XYZ file of N, CA and C in Angstrom:
393
model
N 23.812 7.064 -23.401
C 24.268 5.832 -23.073
C 23.387 4.755 -23.100
N 23.894 3.871 -23.597
C 22.903 2.499 -22.961
C 23.778 1.617 -22.127
N 23.031 1.535 -20.897
C 23.688 0.958 -19.918
C 24.100 -0.380 -19.917
N 23.105 -1.016 -20.961
C 23.533 -2.600 -20.979
C 24.839 -3.024 -21.642
N 24.941 -2.005 -22.621
C 26.168 -2.372 -23.441
C 27.603 -1.411 -22.880
N 28.284 -2.151 -21.864
C 29.110 -1.491 -21.257
C 30.555 -1.722 -21.718
N 30.887 -2.910 -22.477
C 31.807 -3.206 -23.131
C 31.768 -2.629 -24.829
N 32.785 -2.155 -25.226
C 32.806 -1.451 -26.590
C 33.574 -2.210 -27.696
N 34.506 -2.973 -27.319
C 35.440 -3.701 -28.083
C 35.714 -5.220 -28.117
N 35.940 -5.848 -29.012
C 36.055 -7.252 -29.157
C 37.506 -7.602 -29.379
N 38.053 -8.874 -28.914
C 39.436 -9.132 -29.130
C 39.521 -10.624 -30.010
N 40.471 -10.391 -30.588
C 40.920 -11.623 -31.639
C 40.912 -12.984 -30.684
N 40.020 -13.881 -30.835
C 40.064 -14.915 -30.064
C 40.837 -16.224 -30.457
N 41.543 -16.008 -31.472
C 42.037 -17.237 -31.768
C 43.337 -17.827 -31.154
N 43.725 -19.119 -31.352
C 44.752 -19.672 -30.653
C 45.656 -20.127 -32.085
N 46.587 -19.311 -32.202
C 47.395 -19.752 -33.575
C 48.165 -21.314 -33.481
N 48.652 -21.759 -31.958
C 48.872 -22.720 -31.737
C 48.366 -24.280 -32.225
N 47.219 -24.163 -32.579
C 46.191 -25.339 -32.862
C 46.511 -25.697 -34.403
N 46.919 -27.000 -34.446
C 46.943 -27.692 -35.669
C 45.625 -27.705 -36.414
N 45.955 -26.778 -37.663
C 44.529 -26.533 -38.402
C 44.879 -26.659 -39.992
N 43.937 -26.886 -40.931
C 44.017 -27.059 -42.164
C 43.249 -26.146 -42.830
N 43.656 -25.492 -43.821
C 42.853 -24.112 -44.706
C 42.030 -25.086 -45.699
N 40.784 -24.807 -45.812
C 39.972 -25.414 -46.755
C 40.236 -24.639 -47.944
N 39.490 -25.388 -49.119
C 39.942 -24.609 -50.462
C 39.231 -22.984 -50.683
N 38.127 -22.957 -49.775
C 37.733 -21.467 -49.904
C 38.435 -20.419 -48.962
N 39.404 -21.224 -48.359
C 40.309 -20.006 -47.544
C 39.793 -20.158 -45.927
N 38.711 -20.930 -45.305
C 38.645 -20.857 -44.339
C 39.162 -22.287 -43.729
N 39.216 -21.877 -42.369
C 40.033 -23.167 -41.594
C 39.132 -24.118 -41.230
N 39.677 -25.995 -41.025
C 38.868 -26.854 -41.036
C 38.347 -26.797 -39.855
N 38.821 -26.450 -38.575
C 38.142 -26.328 -37.319
C 37.626 -24.846 -37.107
N 36.263 -24.676 -36.714
C 35.725 -23.464 -36.499
C 36.322 -22.781 -35.532
N 36.373 -23.430 -34.060
C 36.619 -22.850 -32.969
C 38.015 -23.107 -32.230
N 39.066 -22.580 -33.017
C 40.323 -22.741 -32.462
C 40.606 -21.915 -31.257
N 40.332 -21.768 -30.066
C 40.451 -20.741 -29.057
C 40.352 -21.396 -27.560
N 40.789 -20.492 -26.678
C 41.058 -20.864 -25.369
C 41.639 -22.172 -25.293
N 42.798 -22.446 -25.807
C 43.476 -23.440 -25.255
C 44.858 -23.229 -25.059
N 45.181 -22.314 -24.738
C 46.593 -21.660 -24.422
C 47.030 -20.468 -24.770
N 48.135 -20.134 -25.105
C 48.900 -18.711 -25.477
C 49.547 -19.057 -26.597
N 49.822 -17.743 -27.108
C 50.659 -17.753 -28.498
C 51.750 -16.853 -28.240
N 53.030 -17.225 -28.532
C 53.953 -15.862 -28.464
C 53.941 -15.493 -29.846
N 54.089 -13.920 -29.576
C 53.677 -12.836 -30.611
C 54.817 -13.578 -32.151
N 55.969 -14.037 -31.613
C 56.867 -14.550 -32.901
C 56.374 -15.734 -33.178
N 55.510 -16.440 -32.737
C 54.600 -17.800 -33.212
C 53.405 -17.364 -34.331
N 53.156 -16.066 -34.333
C 51.896 -15.544 -35.197
C 52.210 -15.944 -36.599
N 51.203 -16.525 -37.385
C 51.236 -17.074 -38.796
C 51.791 -16.087 -39.652
N 51.699 -14.850 -39.565
C 52.238 -13.902 -40.077
C 52.167 -12.513 -39.460
N 52.874 -11.599 -40.049
C 53.124 -10.364 -39.453
C 52.521 -9.853 -38.515
N 52.841 -9.153 -37.041
C 51.892 -8.867 -36.305
C 51.136 -7.686 -36.742
N 51.968 -6.831 -37.420
C 51.340 -5.793 -38.177
C 50.013 -5.924 -39.111
N 49.863 -7.232 -39.385
C 48.583 -7.505 -40.108
C 47.542 -8.199 -39.520
N 47.720 -8.506 -38.322
C 46.849 -9.496 -37.543
C 45.821 -8.394 -36.491
N 44.412 -8.340 -36.705
C 43.728 -7.688 -35.712
C 43.883 -8.047 -34.273
N 44.098 -7.388 -33.361
C 44.044 -7.733 -31.883
C 42.576 -7.309 -31.158
N 42.502 -5.954 -31.146
C 41.249 -5.494 -30.546
C 40.612 -4.287 -31.526
N 39.196 -4.645 -31.869
C 38.607 -3.796 -32.504
C 37.142 -3.460 -32.059
N 36.628 -2.466 -32.634
C 35.160 -1.930 -32.263
C 34.023 -3.288 -32.271
N 33.342 -3.245 -31.252
C 32.308 -4.585 -31.568
C 30.822 -4.044 -31.894
N 30.148 -5.199 -32.133
C 28.731 -4.761 -32.547
C 27.771 -5.159 -31.341
N 27.120 -4.434 -30.891
C 26.465 -4.627 -29.502
C 24.899 -4.516 -29.754
N 24.437 -4.833 -30.990
C 22.918 -4.857 -31.155
C 22.332 -6.119 -30.479
N 21.331 -5.936 -29.460
C 20.674 -6.950 -28.866
C 21.710 -7.806 -28.172
N 22.853 -7.162 -27.736
C 23.734 -7.892 -26.787
C 23.779 -7.513 -24.898
N 23.480 -8.053 -24.181
C 23.698 -8.225 -22.889
C 24.927 -8.838 -22.234
N 26.024 -7.719 -22.127
C 27.262 -8.190 -21.418
C 27.130 -8.794 -20.195
N 26.392 -8.636 -19.478
C 26.342 -9.591 -18.431
C 25.795 -11.120 -18.463
N 25.017 -11.468 -19.565
C 24.737 -12.820 -19.961
C 25.393 -13.304 -21.150
N 25.990 -12.600 -21.896
C 26.648 -12.895 -23.236
C 28.258 -12.514 -23.342
N 28.941 -12.563 -22.382
C 30.375 -12.121 -22.393
C 31.242 -12.843 -23.591
N 30.739 -14.024 -23.712
C 31.469 -14.739 -24.721
C 31.542 -14.183 -26.256
N 30.385 -13.055 -26.516
C 30.490 -12.429 -27.667
C 31.495 -11.516 -27.804
N 32.475 -11.174 -26.857
C 33.360 -9.943 -26.789
C 34.491 -10.316 -27.386
N 34.531 -11.669 -28.299
C 35.628 -12.301 -29.056
C 35.227 -12.432 -30.491
N 36.298 -12.579 -31.425
C 35.966 -12.763 -32.779
C 37.066 -13.754 -32.905
N 36.465 -15.143 -33.441
C 37.397 -16.254 -34.025
C 37.227 -17.033 -35.417
N 36.401 -16.137 -36.101
C 36.087 -16.978 -37.461
C 35.465 -15.802 -38.381
N 35.355 -16.231 -39.545
C 35.168 -15.115 -40.551
C 33.429 -14.492 -40.355
N 32.964 -15.445 -39.781
C 31.414 -14.943 -39.435
C 31.245 -13.575 -38.558
N 32.299 -13.825 -37.766
C 32.286 -12.916 -36.967
C 32.812 -11.064 -37.650
N 33.384 -11.231 -38.541
C 33.741 -9.913 -39.226
C 32.762 -9.428 -40.060
N 32.890 -8.050 -40.652
C 31.797 -7.439 -41.147
C 31.489 -7.828 -42.383
N 32.692 -8.577 -42.882
C 32.485 -9.328 -44.454
C 33.397 -10.482 -44.619
N 32.860 -11.178 -45.333
C 33.566 -12.749 -45.748
C 34.306 -12.907 -46.896
N 34.918 -13.905 -47.151
C 35.566 -14.027 -48.515
C 34.742 -13.745 -49.570
N 35.322 -13.011 -50.432
C 34.636 -12.344 -51.753
C 33.862 -10.852 -51.323
N 33.983 -10.485 -49.876
C 33.618 -9.219 -49.818
C 32.037 -9.081 -49.287
N 31.350 -10.432 -49.331
C 29.930 -10.624 -48.852
C 29.917 -10.272 -47.212
N 28.789 -9.375 -47.206
C 28.212 -8.455 -45.865
C 27.910 -9.707 -44.994
N 28.152 -9.539 -44.015
C 27.506 -10.217 -42.794
C 26.225 -9.749 -41.948
N 25.350 -10.409 -41.810
C 24.393 -9.580 -41.213
C 24.402 -9.595 -39.441
N 24.929 -10.312 -38.847
C 25.294 -10.338 -37.350
C 26.548 -10.613 -36.802
N 27.606 -9.668 -37.436
C 29.069 -10.065 -36.915
C 29.144 -9.393 -35.335
N 30.447 -9.992 -34.871
C 30.437 -9.623 -33.856
C 31.406 -8.337 -33.779
N 32.136 -8.037 -34.879
C 32.880 -6.804 -35.150
C 31.752 -5.753 -35.871
N 32.046 -4.474 -35.384
C 31.056 -3.450 -35.840
C 30.451 -3.843 -37.210
N 29.102 -3.476 -37.743
C 28.597 -3.870 -38.645
C 29.129 -3.166 -40.067
N 28.847 -3.742 -41.099
C 29.607 -3.074 -42.525
C 28.863 -1.695 -42.606
N 27.478 -1.779 -42.112
C 26.670 -0.758 -42.651
C 26.634 0.348 -41.324
N 27.467 0.279 -40.275
C 27.373 1.048 -39.214
C 27.990 2.424 -39.682
N 27.253 3.363 -39.220
C 27.596 4.621 -39.685
C 28.310 5.820 -38.796
N 28.720 5.012 -37.577
C 29.367 5.634 -36.531
C 30.557 5.980 -36.963
N 31.528 6.902 -36.724
C 32.807 7.282 -36.843
C 32.875 7.504 -38.577
N 31.871 7.690 -38.877
C 31.817 8.268 -40.775
C 32.208 6.705 -41.282
N 31.639 6.190 -41.029
C 31.682 4.568 -41.528
C 33.187 4.256 -41.582
N 33.913 4.133 -40.431
C 35.216 3.844 -40.333
C 35.211 3.024 -38.819
N 36.122 2.160 -38.745
C 36.426 1.344 -38.093
C 37.984 1.508 -36.973
N 38.306 1.721 -35.771
C 39.398 1.690 -35.243
C 39.958 0.148 -34.921
N 41.243 -0.110 -35.468
C 41.485 -1.458 -35.214
C 43.101 -1.368 -34.707
N 43.409 -2.076 -33.550
C 44.576 -2.274 -32.974
C 45.085 -3.684 -33.342
N 46.379 -3.511 -33.898
C 47.004 -4.688 -34.163
C 47.777 -5.366 -33.291
N 48.294 -6.418 -33.533
C 49.160 -7.312 -32.637
C 50.652 -6.796 -32.346
N 50.942 -5.672 -33.061
C 52.325 -4.958 -33.055
C 52.102 -3.712 -32.169
N 50.679 -3.590 -31.840
C 50.424 -2.313 -31.007
C 50.154 -1.179 -31.873
N 50.241 -1.143 -33.151
C 49.973 0.130 -33.822
C 48.248 0.078 -34.207
N 47.911 1.342 -34.271
C 46.222 1.424 -34.235
C 46.343 2.124 -35.685
N 45.084 1.487 -36.536
C 44.549 2.182 -37.805
C 43.026 2.476 -37.745
N 42.674 3.413 -38.496
C 41.141 3.558 -38.626
C 40.968 3.385 -40.160
N 40.068 2.222 -40.330
C 40.032 2.071 -41.623
C 38.332 2.193 -42.122
N 38.393 2.131 -43.156
C 36.717 2.321 -43.867
C 36.137 0.992 -43.823
N 35.025 0.867 -43.330
C 34.075 -0.290 -43.261
C 33.457 -0.839 -44.708
N 34.583 -1.396 -45.580
C 34.527 -1.906 -46.827
C 35.292 -2.862 -47.221
N 35.068 -4.012 -47.805
C 35.836 -5.216 -47.995
C 36.918 -5.242 -48.252
N 37.715 -4.480 -48.826
C 39.326 -4.082 -48.926
C 39.926 -3.660 -47.980
N 39.225 -2.915 -47.058
C 39.902 -1.988 -45.927
C 39.762 -3.261 -44.684
N 38.558 -3.797 -44.516
C 38.589 -4.902 -43.436
C 38.271 -5.987 -43.990
N 39.308 -6.614 -44.787
C 39.091 -8.517 -45.234
C 39.490 -9.114 -43.904
N 38.790 -10.495 -44.577
C 38.844 -11.675 -43.103
C 40.238 -11.933 -42.757
N 41.037 -11.636 -43.967
C 42.637 -11.969 -43.448
C 43.237 -11.096 -42.382
N 42.699 -10.128 -41.769
C 42.710 -9.247 -40.590
C 42.688 -10.168 -39.361
N 42.124 -11.178 -39.453
C 41.787 -12.230 -38.387
C 42.407 -13.827 -38.749
N 42.080 -14.108 -39.930
C 43.069 -15.819 -40.264
C 44.194 -15.077 -40.784
N 45.158 -16.027 -40.503
C 46.564 -16.079 -41.298
C 46.241 -16.661 -42.870
């Protein structure tokens, strides 16, 4: 066990109450809609069963005592895959090429159900984070 990596999960850091506009490529116009309040579960932009709440994190070169802010994900760059399935090199969520759990990742959704999904673009799309 690496004692520097005491936390193992990242949480969805989006605040869905922010006024945002979707760009043509599916991304949002403001990249940091977070830490400005709470969102009621019935106000989520789509079904709580389709939005990631907590998942396994990427802790390469991370020290939780000085980089606690990296224990959240709030934009597509923090996911293992981007739009079109491109692989991100340094996501906050588990790496696409990580072979722990036989290439799968556990995901807790806002409705409290858990799924274990393969680390593939179709199984872990950016839409799990963004509406």
